[in-house]
Amino acid sequence: MKQEPSTAPSDATLTASGIARLANVGRAAVSNWRRRYADFPTPIGGTATSPSFGAREVESWLRRHGRLHEAGAEQWAWRHIESYQPAAQISDALSIAGAYLLTRSDRAEGAADSPPTPRKLLTHLRTIDPDLAELVDDVLPKQWTPQLTTMLGAVDQLSRERDPEAAFEYLHSQYVASAHSLSGLAGTPDSVAEVLLTLAGSGARTFDFTSGTGSILRMAADRALQGAAVTRCYAQEIKPQYALITLLRLWFVHLRARRTGHAAEPPVVHVGDSLLADATPDLRADVVVANFPFGIHDWGHDRLAYDPRWTYGLPPRTEPELAWVQHALAHLSPGGTAVVLMPPAAALRPAGRRVRAELVRHGALRAVIALPAGLMPPTGIGLHVWVLTLPDPHQPHAGDLLLVDTSTASTGRAIADVAGTAWRAYLSDHYADVPGVHRAVPAVELLDDQVDLTPQRYLPQADELTTNPAQIIARISDFDQLLDQVRRSLPAVRQMQTAALGAAPQADIADLIRSGGMSVRRAVSRSRSTHALASGLVLTAADILAGAPATGSAARAPEDSPGPQVQAGDILIPVIGRKISARVATPEQVGAELGTGVQLLRVDPTRFDPWFVAGVISRTDNLRVAGRASSTGSGVLRIDIRRLAIPVLPLDQQQAYGQAFCRLVEFRIGLDRAAASGAVLAREIGDGLTAGALGLPS
């Protein structure tokens, strides 16, 4: 902050929002008062659209007119922090309040009549922790400004009424719930932190490498102290303001541990990017916990390509969460536990399946727990919790993975209790599945082409197994019909010595594009704007392969033009893959915006049949010609269809072949559907037999 003394009036300032909170009214009421009452205080700063007023004058006016909302010392202290100007430095004001409260907590003698000067405050902090003093020094002014003097007066009054640590925790809770905390990563809700720590257990060293404002670590330290033990907390955080708040919160608990006679070591907090600038590369912690940011694709993929942390494979550029997971394992001591929050998409995205497979195959990933939606931002989805341990090279790898869906447990039970009970049972010698809630899934069942680790996929509801055996019998009949449909979808073929397609002349697609018979479209690039707008549904590669409607979504900046829209007859080809998979757009896909990773081949229907073109370019041998090494490093290829050639046939012959190619695609889709349905049916029959809902024929 480093502000010089202000020449403004000797009290704090308030915006219209701050006045509204003082009076417990809306901002519209404040604007109305300014128009109706001639004696309403005049602005002392700000702008015409966002004026600021003297806090004492406003308080006096509200009191004269009987509009002052009675508030306690906690609310007054927070209002002074919340109305701090400039608003961008509110976290600095909170840190100064925390530093002052920490010295009050450390001081044995009674409170002084007035807050110490910045220099005296810093001197006191150096006796507590030089590293803490260094961080606080970055935000302290040379002298208290009128705003800070008023704020510290309110904080001092609060510290006289309640414990300084509890006072700062209240101010912190208000901060993370406000719009000033910059992002939802400032603080992790207590309910979620409790789940993480219940699964992680306790240890001598606890590490959070994206600590935010320290919510998880603070709870870990507090829980250890309540159990008559201590844990030394280590943290790294990229935002300096969050790192300082983390250190302050941990020092409050540390001082409490000292007062109770524990020989505790002080917390350690570093500022920096944990992936690109690991501040503690040699740290091995007993407990590693983290709520890291999701979806950051510029996490350092190119610079960290040969990093020794990637024991389970180089994370693809689009899978930063798998980089964080391996970072957590790299800092884990033998016998320790790492527990991290994950987006649900990380359990099933195709790009991450190789790393997921290695984590499961080596026994590093031990459990995936699905949380109910609404616990924390983004509130519309239920996040996952991954539990990880270091594989023991002298022991066989874990043969199964615990999958838990906490949203299906009986109401009234705490989420941490549901997850913790399942995890403890899994670690015991007497584990038993609870249908619909948790199941230990054999690794061989998970290690398929998708490596989908979504718990709900493997947890059928208990009532589906025990109360509806008739539905299982009906599904067997449906499965028979599905198999029959798949068999009948194969086109009729016969052996030929020389077919027209094999003897036809070839035409390069690149030449056909230049002549106007075809055109290739790709998704437009997006601007990195902070004012992105929703751009509707987009067609993804997964949608194309499944023959499904568009399910993806994208955001574009106002200056971005929308991407190409799919038209009837368009041929859709994923850009990345191990084979060329060309599909003609279905009626449900027409009108959708083309997504990233998808290319579109549009042909002249008077010259080319779309299904014919899609079929011939999907030929297996064409991958050798069209495939170029991808930059993802995962072994897949980038498909450039301009390199290919197609046979030249009359349109009527193309249409005949096109019908056959179309039926082959239907066969493949039906075969995939049958495989998925068959796996579910096999599990349902097995569970039904085990539960006694189904029996064998006599």
XYZ file of C-alpha atoms in Angstrom:
698
model
C 0.000 0.000 0.000
C 2.788 2.459 1.016
C 0.565 5.567 1.211
C 1.712 8.969 2.345
C -0.365 10.833 4.982
C -3.582 12.198 3.500
C -4.797 15.798 3.712
C -8.423 14.624 3.700
C -10.719 15.310 6.697
C -9.771 13.362 9.806
C -12.301 10.547 9.444
C -12.947 7.668 7.104
C -14.924 7.953 3.920
C -18.041 6.059 2.887
C -19.522 5.307 -0.506
C -23.262 5.124 -1.161
C -23.084 1.369 -0.585
C -21.445 1.909 2.789
C -24.124 4.404 3.798
C -26.822 1.946 2.752
C -25.294 -0.709 4.993
C -25.098 1.703 7.924
C -28.813 2.431 7.580
C -29.756 -1.115 6.531
C -31.432 0.155 3.333
C -30.872 -0.099 -0.408
C -28.676 2.259 -2.434
C -31.779 3.750 -4.044
C -32.821 5.096 -0.635
C -29.471 6.862 -0.245
C -29.881 8.538 -3.650
C -33.382 9.583 -2.616
C -32.123 11.145 0.613
C -29.520 13.155 -1.290
C -32.277 14.669 -3.442
C -34.865 15.242 -0.684
C -32.785 16.499 2.245
C -30.862 19.723 1.899
C -28.817 18.955 5.015
C -27.547 15.617 3.680
C -23.716 15.680 3.814
C -22.000 16.859 0.653
C -19.478 14.567 -1.054
C -15.853 15.025 -0.059
C -14.352 12.988 -2.889
C -14.952 10.326 -5.505
C -16.738 11.068 -8.769
C -20.156 12.382 -9.747
C -21.431 8.829 -10.284
C -19.605 7.313 -7.313
C -19.125 9.988 -4.639
C -17.585 9.422 -1.203
C -18.711 11.055 2.042
C -17.198 11.749 5.447
C -18.083 8.813 7.713
C -18.581 10.956 10.837
C -20.827 13.447 9.047
C -22.916 10.639 7.588
C -23.188 8.881 10.949
C -24.266 12.123 12.609
C -26.907 12.778 9.912
C -28.280 9.244 10.124
C -28.480 9.503 13.905
C -30.321 12.873 13.789
C -32.878 11.471 11.371
C -33.302 8.211 13.270
C -31.998 6.142 10.398
C -28.808 4.758 11.920
C -28.890 0.982 11.986
C -27.569 -0.251 15.306
C -24.552 -2.455 14.659
C -22.131 -4.268 16.901
C -18.384 -3.733 17.073
C -17.823 -6.566 14.573
C -20.050 -4.957 11.949
C -18.570 -1.512 12.498
C -15.034 -2.834 12.093
C -15.945 -4.644 8.880
C -17.790 -1.611 7.482
C -14.693 0.517 7.908
C -12.597 -2.124 6.130
C -15.182 -2.667 3.400
C -15.467 1.045 2.647
C -11.697 1.466 2.421
C -10.531 3.465 -0.582
C -9.096 2.593 -3.007
C -11.202 -0.544 -3.027
C -8.436 -2.502 -4.780
C -6.424 -2.310 -1.542
C -9.106 -3.639 0.795
C -7.100 -6.836 1.326
C -4.205 -4.669 2.535
C -6.518 -2.962 5.012
C -7.684 -6.366 6.248
C -4.064 -7.493 6.641
C -3.197 -4.378 8.659
C -6.187 -5.075 10.912
C -5.011 -8.675 11.282
C -1.445 -7.632 12.091
C -2.726 -5.263 14.766
C -4.981 -7.964 16.242
C -2.091 -10.437 16.220
C 0.066 -8.090 18.284
C -2.865 -7.679 20.669
C -3.076 -11.470 20.947
C 0.687 -11.736 21.553
C 0.845 -8.901 24.084
C 0.488 -9.961 27.709
C -0.073 -6.478 29.105
C -3.285 -4.535 28.753
C -4.300 -2.661 25.637
C -2.833 0.736 24.906
C -4.975 3.841 24.646
C -4.277 4.162 20.927
C -2.928 1.867 18.191
C 0.874 1.783 17.861
C 2.562 3.621 15.039
C 3.344 1.612 11.892
C 6.985 1.473 12.957
C 6.161 0.106 16.423
C 3.720 -2.379 14.943
C 6.420 -3.636 12.580
C 8.958 -3.880 15.397
C 6.549 -6.005 17.418
C 5.846 -8.247 14.422
C 9.602 -8.851 13.950
C 9.757 -10.302 17.442
C 6.980 -12.694 16.431
C 8.171 -13.693 12.937
C 10.591 -11.770 10.672
C 9.020 -13.298 7.553
C 5.595 -12.116 8.656
C 6.981 -8.648 9.357
C 8.487 -8.538 5.877
C 5.134 -9.280 4.250
C 3.295 -6.771 6.431
C 5.943 -4.122 5.707
C 4.897 -4.230 2.044
C 1.398 -2.958 2.902
C 2.106 -0.598 5.814
C 2.180 3.184 5.223
C 4.846 5.329 6.831
C 2.133 6.966 8.940
C -1.486 6.067 9.573
C -3.872 7.783 7.193
C -7.179 9.125 8.554
C -8.963 6.115 7.030
C -6.650 3.641 8.738
C -6.786 5.517 12.031
C -10.577 5.268 12.067
C -10.477 1.626 10.971
C -7.944 0.640 13.624
C -10.029 2.407 16.241
C -12.982 0.213 15.310
C -10.762 -2.888 15.254
C -9.328 -1.952 18.648
C -12.845 -1.663 20.066
C -13.642 -5.079 18.620
C -10.522 -6.589 20.214
C -11.656 -5.268 23.623
C -14.984 -7.081 23.282
C -13.799 -10.440 22.019
C -10.735 -12.582 21.469
C -8.427 -11.093 18.775
C -8.261 -14.377 16.858
C -12.052 -14.696 16.762
C -12.261 -11.047 15.715
C -9.943 -11.575 12.753
C -11.750 -14.769 11.738
C -14.992 -12.790 11.607
C -13.411 -10.078 9.457
C -11.919 -12.746 7.196
C -15.280 -14.482 6.777
C -16.816 -11.186 5.693
C -13.954 -10.605 3.269
C -14.193 -13.950 1.459
C -17.972 -13.555 1.182
C -17.639 -10.098 -0.378
C -16.927 -9.085 -3.936
C -13.505 -7.777 -2.885
C -11.816 -11.168 -2.470
C -11.144 -11.259 -6.248
C -12.140 -14.905 -6.760
C -13.825 -17.918 -5.222
C -10.360 -19.308 -4.489
C -9.790 -16.874 -1.629
C -11.326 -19.164 0.948
C -12.546 -22.749 0.947
C -15.899 -23.210 2.755
C -15.580 -24.944 6.123
C -17.872 -27.782 5.021
C -15.568 -28.602 2.109
C -12.348 -28.137 4.092
C -13.735 -30.522 6.712
C -14.255 -33.197 4.046
C -10.683 -32.796 2.782
C -9.134 -32.993 6.243
C -11.325 -35.883 7.378
C -9.985 -37.880 4.446
C -6.399 -36.645 4.774
C -6.050 -37.301 8.491
C -3.293 -35.574 10.453
C 0.472 -35.503 10.509
C 3.491 -33.577 11.684
C 3.634 -31.524 8.471
C 0.688 -30.226 6.453
C 1.177 -28.553 3.072
C -1.187 -26.531 0.883
C 0.476 -25.340 -2.328
C -2.400 -23.033 -3.403
C -3.475 -21.851 0.014
C -5.689 -18.894 -0.897
C -6.315 -17.192 2.441
C -5.440 -20.343 4.363
C -8.860 -21.784 5.181
C -7.831 -25.441 4.870
C -4.512 -25.037 6.691
C -6.050 -22.989 9.466
C -8.639 -25.719 10.060
C -5.897 -28.382 9.981
C -3.866 -26.541 12.607
C -6.935 -25.939 14.759
C -8.070 -29.579 14.529
C -4.621 -30.797 15.525
C -4.574 -28.473 18.513
C -8.004 -29.641 19.620
C -6.600 -33.167 19.594
C -3.741 -32.101 21.879
C -1.232 -32.195 19.033
C 0.335 -29.784 16.561
C 1.087 -29.818 12.865
C 3.546 -27.507 11.175
C 1.829 -25.789 8.280
C 3.551 -25.022 4.990
C 1.893 -22.962 2.260
C 2.570 -21.399 -1.106
C 0.249 -18.891 -2.743
C 0.658 -16.893 -5.931
C -1.258 -13.827 -4.676
C 0.802 -11.912 -2.067
C -2.306 -10.500 -0.384
C -3.717 -14.011 0.124
C -0.364 -15.319 1.353
C -0.190 -12.607 4.019
C -3.703 -13.349 5.246
C -2.823 -17.064 5.362
C 0.254 -16.391 7.491
C -1.667 -14.148 9.881
C -4.386 -16.744 10.400
C -1.853 -19.502 11.008
C 0.065 -17.383 13.477
C -3.057 -16.863 15.585
C -3.356 -20.647 15.972
C 0.396 -20.957 16.527
C 0.297 -18.448 19.384
C -2.596 -20.383 20.905
C -0.522 -23.578 20.680
C 2.383 -21.880 22.441
C 0.133 -20.656 25.237
C -1.046 -24.204 25.858
C 2.522 -25.454 26.233
C 3.141 -27.070 22.846
C 6.633 -26.856 21.388
C 5.256 -25.945 17.979
C 7.305 -24.783 15.010
C 6.064 -21.623 13.266
C 4.125 -21.773 9.987
C 5.925 -21.221 6.681
C 4.268 -19.346 3.817
C 5.874 -18.595 0.457
C 4.678 -16.326 -2.339
C 4.914 -17.620 -5.893
C 3.623 -19.938 -8.602
C 3.742 -23.464 -7.176
C 4.171 -25.203 -10.540
C 6.654 -22.820 -12.181
C 8.528 -21.716 -9.047
C 8.181 -24.378 -6.372
C 9.490 -22.716 -3.214
C 9.886 -25.991 -1.286
C 11.034 -28.647 -3.778
C 12.492 -30.840 -1.014
C 9.456 -30.710 1.280
C 7.773 -34.050 1.931
C 4.623 -33.581 3.983
C 2.477 -36.114 5.811
C -0.676 -34.342 4.635
C -1.039 -32.451 1.348
C -4.311 -30.623 0.742
C -5.285 -28.191 -1.980
C -8.126 -26.316 -3.628
C -6.280 -25.197 -6.740
C -7.627 -23.139 -9.675
C -9.296 -25.081 -12.493
C -8.935 -24.706 -16.246
C -5.751 -22.601 -16.426
C -4.204 -23.759 -19.700
C -1.130 -21.508 -19.526
C 0.168 -23.382 -16.481
C 3.628 -23.924 -17.952
C 3.205 -27.013 -20.135
C 6.013 -26.070 -22.537
C 8.465 -24.987 -19.843
C 7.856 -28.049 -17.663
C 7.884 -30.738 -20.366
C 10.741 -32.657 -18.718
C 9.896 -31.935 -15.097
C 10.676 -34.865 -12.761
C 7.284 -34.439 -11.075
C 5.511 -36.055 -14.046
C 5.951 -39.605 -12.750
C 2.622 -40.676 -14.229
C 2.975 -38.939 -17.583
C 3.243 -35.424 -18.967
C -0.101 -33.720 -18.324
C -1.654 -32.459 -21.570
C -1.827 -28.704 -21.953
C -5.593 -28.827 -21.416
C -5.293 -30.893 -18.215
C -3.683 -28.547 -15.652
C -5.482 -30.358 -12.826
C -3.425 -33.485 -13.529
C -0.288 -31.358 -13.186
C -1.484 -30.211 -9.766
C -2.244 -33.815 -8.778
C 1.290 -34.942 -9.604
C 2.711 -31.883 -7.850
C 0.827 -32.984 -4.735
C 2.263 -36.510 -4.990
C 5.767 -35.091 -5.448
C 5.460 -33.379 -2.043
C 3.988 -36.372 -0.220
C 5.989 -38.399 2.272
C 5.753 -42.221 2.290
C 2.641 -43.205 4.190
C 1.132 -39.740 3.794
C -2.129 -38.754 2.138
C -2.887 -36.070 -0.431
C -6.450 -34.834 -0.874
C -7.342 -32.343 -3.602
C -10.495 -30.803 -5.019
C -11.083 -31.567 -8.691
C -13.587 -30.522 -11.360
C -15.800 -33.483 -12.319
C -14.696 -33.215 -15.950
C -11.158 -34.205 -14.945
C -12.469 -37.711 -14.225
C -13.526 -38.343 -17.812
C -11.932 -35.928 -20.301
C -10.314 -37.917 -23.123
C -7.085 -35.885 -23.007
C -6.286 -37.005 -19.468
C -7.084 -40.701 -19.731
C -3.432 -41.816 -20.028
C -2.382 -40.047 -16.825
C -5.544 -41.226 -15.041
C -4.802 -44.784 -16.133
C -1.266 -44.585 -14.744
C -2.500 -43.177 -11.430
C -4.964 -46.061 -11.100
C -2.585 -48.727 -12.426
C 0.159 -47.826 -9.949
C -2.217 -47.422 -7.013
C -1.476 -43.709 -6.494
C -5.129 -42.707 -6.815
C -7.072 -44.428 -4.053
C -10.492 -42.746 -3.984
C -12.750 -40.374 -5.903
C -15.561 -38.784 -3.890
C -18.376 -36.870 -5.595
C -19.697 -33.907 -3.576
C -23.210 -32.467 -3.918
C -23.639 -29.350 -6.038
C -23.891 -25.979 -4.324
C -21.171 -26.352 -1.689
C -18.911 -23.759 -3.313
C -18.418 -21.963 -6.637
C -19.174 -22.993 -9.283
C -22.411 -23.798 -7.468
C -24.047 -25.526 -10.431
C -21.797 -28.579 -10.330
C -20.753 -31.074 -7.716
C -16.972 -31.111 -7.368
C -14.902 -34.246 -6.854
C -12.328 -35.031 -4.184
C -9.346 -37.186 -5.159
C -7.464 -39.072 -2.438
C -3.886 -40.048 -3.306
C -1.043 -41.931 -1.659
C 2.483 -42.841 -2.727
C 2.667 -46.405 -4.048
C 4.883 -48.719 -2.000
C 7.460 -50.220 -4.407
C 7.757 -53.288 -2.141
C 4.018 -53.970 -2.057
C 1.610 -55.011 -4.833
C -0.306 -52.127 -6.334
C -3.826 -51.421 -5.134
C -6.324 -53.539 -6.967
C -9.345 -51.296 -6.635
C -10.463 -47.690 -6.361
C -12.986 -46.400 -3.830
C -15.785 -44.436 -5.493
C -18.198 -42.479 -3.303
C -21.265 -40.403 -4.126
C -22.053 -38.347 -1.037
C -25.206 -36.868 -2.602
C -27.011 -40.232 -2.363
C -26.403 -40.814 1.347
C -29.264 -40.513 3.805
C -30.264 -36.970 4.650
C -29.139 -35.572 7.952
C -25.615 -37.022 7.743
C -22.728 -34.620 7.339
C -20.857 -34.951 4.051
C -17.551 -35.339 5.895
C -19.072 -38.195 7.917
C -20.275 -40.018 4.782
C -16.924 -39.663 3.008
C -14.862 -40.391 6.120
C -16.838 -43.511 7.035
C -16.458 -44.927 3.529
C -12.720 -44.153 3.463
C -12.032 -45.715 6.876
C -14.004 -48.817 5.909
C -12.058 -49.055 2.647
C -8.769 -48.996 4.573
C -9.959 -51.665 7.000
C -10.059 -55.440 6.561
C -13.852 -55.512 6.731
C -14.912 -53.309 3.836
C -18.342 -53.812 2.259
C -19.938 -51.843 -0.574
C -23.016 -49.735 0.167
C -25.124 -49.783 -3.025
C -25.606 -46.327 -4.457
C -23.244 -44.689 -1.931
C -19.788 -46.232 -2.245
C -18.098 -49.120 -3.982
C -14.563 -50.461 -4.351
C -14.207 -50.856 -8.108
C -11.511 -53.233 -9.451
C -8.840 -51.424 -11.452
C -9.407 -53.730 -14.416
C -12.962 -52.409 -14.680
C -11.689 -48.839 -14.858
C -8.802 -49.282 -17.277
C -10.756 -49.243 -20.524
C -10.482 -46.841 -23.451
C -12.091 -44.009 -21.476
C -10.743 -44.470 -17.927
C -13.864 -42.707 -16.679
C -13.536 -42.237 -12.907
C -16.936 -40.599 -12.360
C -18.403 -42.253 -9.221
C -22.013 -42.102 -10.420
C -21.129 -44.285 -13.389
C -20.305 -47.209 -11.100
C -22.858 -46.633 -8.343
C -26.355 -47.778 -9.337
C -28.974 -46.886 -6.781
C -29.811 -49.536 -4.218
C -33.518 -49.500 -5.062
C -32.697 -50.226 -8.698
C -30.981 -53.418 -7.566
C -33.344 -54.754 -4.935
C -36.822 -53.445 -5.642
C -36.989 -53.557 -9.445
C -35.845 -56.984 -10.618
C -38.547 -56.809 -13.305
C -36.728 -53.842 -14.837
C -33.533 -55.876 -15.053
C -35.405 -58.682 -16.816
C -36.897 -56.081 -19.181
C -33.439 -54.673 -19.884
C -32.243 -58.144 -20.896
C -35.008 -58.205 -23.509
C -34.130 -54.684 -24.621
C -30.488 -55.705 -24.903
C -31.445 -58.617 -27.163
C -33.289 -56.196 -29.432
C -30.334 -53.806 -29.422
C -27.966 -56.588 -30.464
C -30.339 -57.545 -33.253
C -30.480 -53.919 -34.455
C -26.700 -53.707 -34.403
C -26.373 -56.909 -36.422
C -28.949 -55.756 -38.986
C -27.262 -52.335 -39.374
C -24.295 -53.891 -41.184
C -24.514 -53.261 -44.942
C -24.829 -56.227 -47.303
C -21.550 -56.881 -49.104
C -20.119 -59.560 -51.367
C -16.703 -60.569 -52.591
C -15.512 -58.851 -55.777
C -12.501 -59.290 -58.012
C -12.433 -55.630 -59.056
C -14.930 -53.114 -57.707
C -15.615 -49.732 -59.260
C -14.274 -47.970 -56.196
C -10.911 -49.714 -56.355
C -10.374 -48.904 -60.035
C -11.584 -45.297 -59.903
C -9.172 -42.394 -60.580
C -8.126 -40.251 -57.622
C -8.562 -36.520 -57.015
C -6.631 -34.577 -54.371
C -8.830 -32.869 -51.779
C -6.499 -29.859 -51.888
C -7.219 -29.499 -55.631
C -10.953 -29.928 -55.086
C -10.844 -27.159 -52.464
C -9.043 -24.834 -54.859
C -11.592 -25.560 -57.595
C -14.512 -24.737 -55.292
C -15.958 -28.234 -55.068
C -15.150 -28.416 -51.355
C -14.217 -26.100 -48.499
C -12.707 -26.627 -45.045
C -13.781 -24.658 -41.974
C -12.295 -24.552 -38.464
C -13.478 -22.972 -35.227
C -12.454 -19.335 -34.821
C -9.846 -18.392 -32.239
C -11.106 -16.611 -29.137
C -9.826 -13.398 -27.645
C -8.730 -13.619 -24.027
C -11.192 -11.093 -22.697
C -12.453 -10.635 -19.170
C -15.861 -9.715 -20.636
C -16.659 -12.985 -22.351
C -20.173 -13.620 -23.570
C -21.949 -16.937 -23.854
C -21.926 -18.173 -27.439
C -24.395 -21.045 -27.144
C -23.859 -24.737 -27.748
C -20.827 -25.870 -29.680
C -20.134 -29.217 -31.300
C -17.288 -31.171 -29.733
C -15.288 -34.130 -31.002
C -17.070 -36.382 -28.500
C -20.445 -35.268 -29.890
C -19.322 -36.183 -33.402
C -18.104 -39.651 -32.464
C -21.294 -40.383 -30.515
C -23.601 -38.946 -33.184
C -25.065 -36.776 -30.408
C -26.392 -33.200 -30.398
C -24.015 -30.394 -29.431
C -23.231 -30.496 -25.715
C -20.240 -28.180 -25.403
C -20.305 -24.508 -24.549
C -17.943 -21.628 -25.167
C -17.530 -17.993 -24.388
C -16.428 -15.269 -26.734
C -15.437 -11.672 -26.256
C -17.663 -8.950 -27.748
C -15.081 -8.370 -30.485
C -15.080 -12.042 -31.510
C -17.214 -13.207 -34.418
C -19.214 -16.408 -33.921
C -17.728 -19.635 -35.248
C -18.968 -21.488 -38.342
C -22.392 -23.054 -37.980
C -22.955 -26.631 -39.047
C -25.141 -27.082 -42.119
C -26.948 -30.139 -43.462
C -24.523 -32.385 -45.361
C -21.404 -31.046 -43.624
C -18.698 -33.629 -42.924
C -17.291 -33.315 -39.388
C -13.817 -34.598 -38.492
C -12.008 -34.305 -35.118
C -8.666 -32.576 -35.567
C -6.833 -34.828 -33.076
C -7.089 -38.611 -32.959
C -5.560 -42.016 -33.499
C -7.712 -42.560 -36.551
C -9.710 -40.492 -39.012
C -13.349 -40.447 -37.906
C -15.442 -38.517 -40.416
C -19.184 -38.207 -39.791
C -21.936 -36.404 -41.681
C -23.801 -33.949 -39.452
C -27.008 -35.338 -37.969
C -30.212 -33.235 -38.019
C -29.716 -32.504 -34.292
C -26.217 -31.144 -34.955
C -27.275 -28.780 -37.755
C -27.183 -25.154 -36.583
C -24.649 -25.737 -33.794
C -21.446 -23.714 -33.644
C -18.272 -25.563 -34.576
C -16.174 -26.220 -31.493
C -12.420 -26.195 -31.076
C -10.702 -29.398 -32.097
C -13.216 -30.011 -34.900
C -12.886 -29.358 -38.626
C -15.688 -29.187 -41.147
C -15.557 -30.310 -44.788
C -18.377 -28.838 -46.885
C -18.931 -30.384 -50.341
C -20.923 -29.383 -53.421
C -23.915 -31.790 -53.227
C -24.332 -31.727 -57.010
C -20.885 -33.301 -57.382
C -20.237 -35.232 -54.168
C -22.227 -37.398 -51.790
C -21.245 -36.398 -48.197
C -21.417 -39.934 -46.774
C -19.303 -41.247 -49.634
C -16.615 -38.631 -48.989
C -16.768 -39.254 -45.228
C -16.414 -42.992 -45.771
C -13.472 -42.932 -48.130
C -11.428 -40.418 -46.124
C -11.971 -42.520 -42.967
C -10.009 -45.374 -44.543
C -7.447 -46.700 -42.056
C -4.490 -46.297 -44.395
C -5.266 -42.593 -44.838
C -4.002 -41.880 -41.318
C -0.474 -42.464 -42.562
C -0.951 -39.705 -45.141
C -3.078 -37.200 -43.226
C -1.724 -37.671 -39.704
C 0.975 -35.373 -38.396
C 2.574 -35.611 -34.946
C 0.561 -33.684 -32.368
C 2.146 -31.226 -29.953
C 0.309 -32.838 -27.033
C 2.985 -35.507 -26.661
C 0.318 -38.152 -26.026
C 0.891 -40.187 -29.182
C -2.184 -38.963 -31.040
C -1.984 -37.324 -34.462
C -3.231 -34.066 -35.933
C -5.415 -34.754 -38.959
C -4.901 -32.639 -42.095
C -7.466 -33.873 -44.645
C -6.053 -31.603 -47.370
C -3.319 -34.201 -47.860
C -5.791 -36.899 -48.921
C -7.203 -37.965 -52.265
C -10.648 -39.456 -52.939
C -11.898 -41.717 -55.756
C -13.787 -40.022 -58.591
C -17.135 -41.731 -59.275
C -20.452 -40.662 -60.781
C -22.829 -39.212 -58.201
C -25.231 -42.173 -58.310
C -22.411 -44.622 -57.515
C -21.192 -42.320 -54.738
C -24.671 -42.352 -53.227
C -24.807 -46.154 -53.251
C -21.466 -46.387 -51.451
C -22.515 -43.526 -49.192
C -25.494 -45.502 -47.903
C -23.171 -48.372 -47.015
C -20.730 -46.058 -45.222
C -23.636 -44.460 -43.339
C -24.804 -47.874 -42.145
C -21.272 -48.710 -41.013
C -21.218 -45.596 -38.830
C -24.605 -46.572 -37.396
C -23.136 -50.011 -36.708
C -20.153 -48.532 -34.859
C -22.345 -46.226 -32.759
C -24.729 -49.082 -32.014
C -21.827 -51.340 -31.099
C -20.507 -48.745 -28.630
C -23.990 -48.357 -27.165
C -24.334 -52.130 -26.875
C -20.957 -52.397 -25.136
C -21.898 -49.713 -22.599
C -25.374 -51.152 -22.046
C -23.962 -54.661 -21.754
C -21.463 -53.609 -19.092
C -24.222 -51.952 -17.042
C -26.518 -54.935 -17.520
C -23.825 -57.379 -16.433
C -23.214 -55.361 -13.293
C -26.938 -55.094 -12.537
C -27.470 -58.840 -12.962
C -24.469 -59.607 -10.756
C -25.601 -57.166 -8.079
C -29.177 -58.432 -8.337
C -28.032 -62.034 -7.855
C -25.859 -61.045 -4.913
C -28.647 -59.021 -3.286
C -31.144 -61.845 -3.772
C -33.436 -59.824 -6.035
C -32.709 -62.223 -8.910
C -32.462 -66.004 -8.887
C -31.361 -68.782 -11.213
C -33.907 -70.784 -13.261
C -34.736 -74.168 -11.797
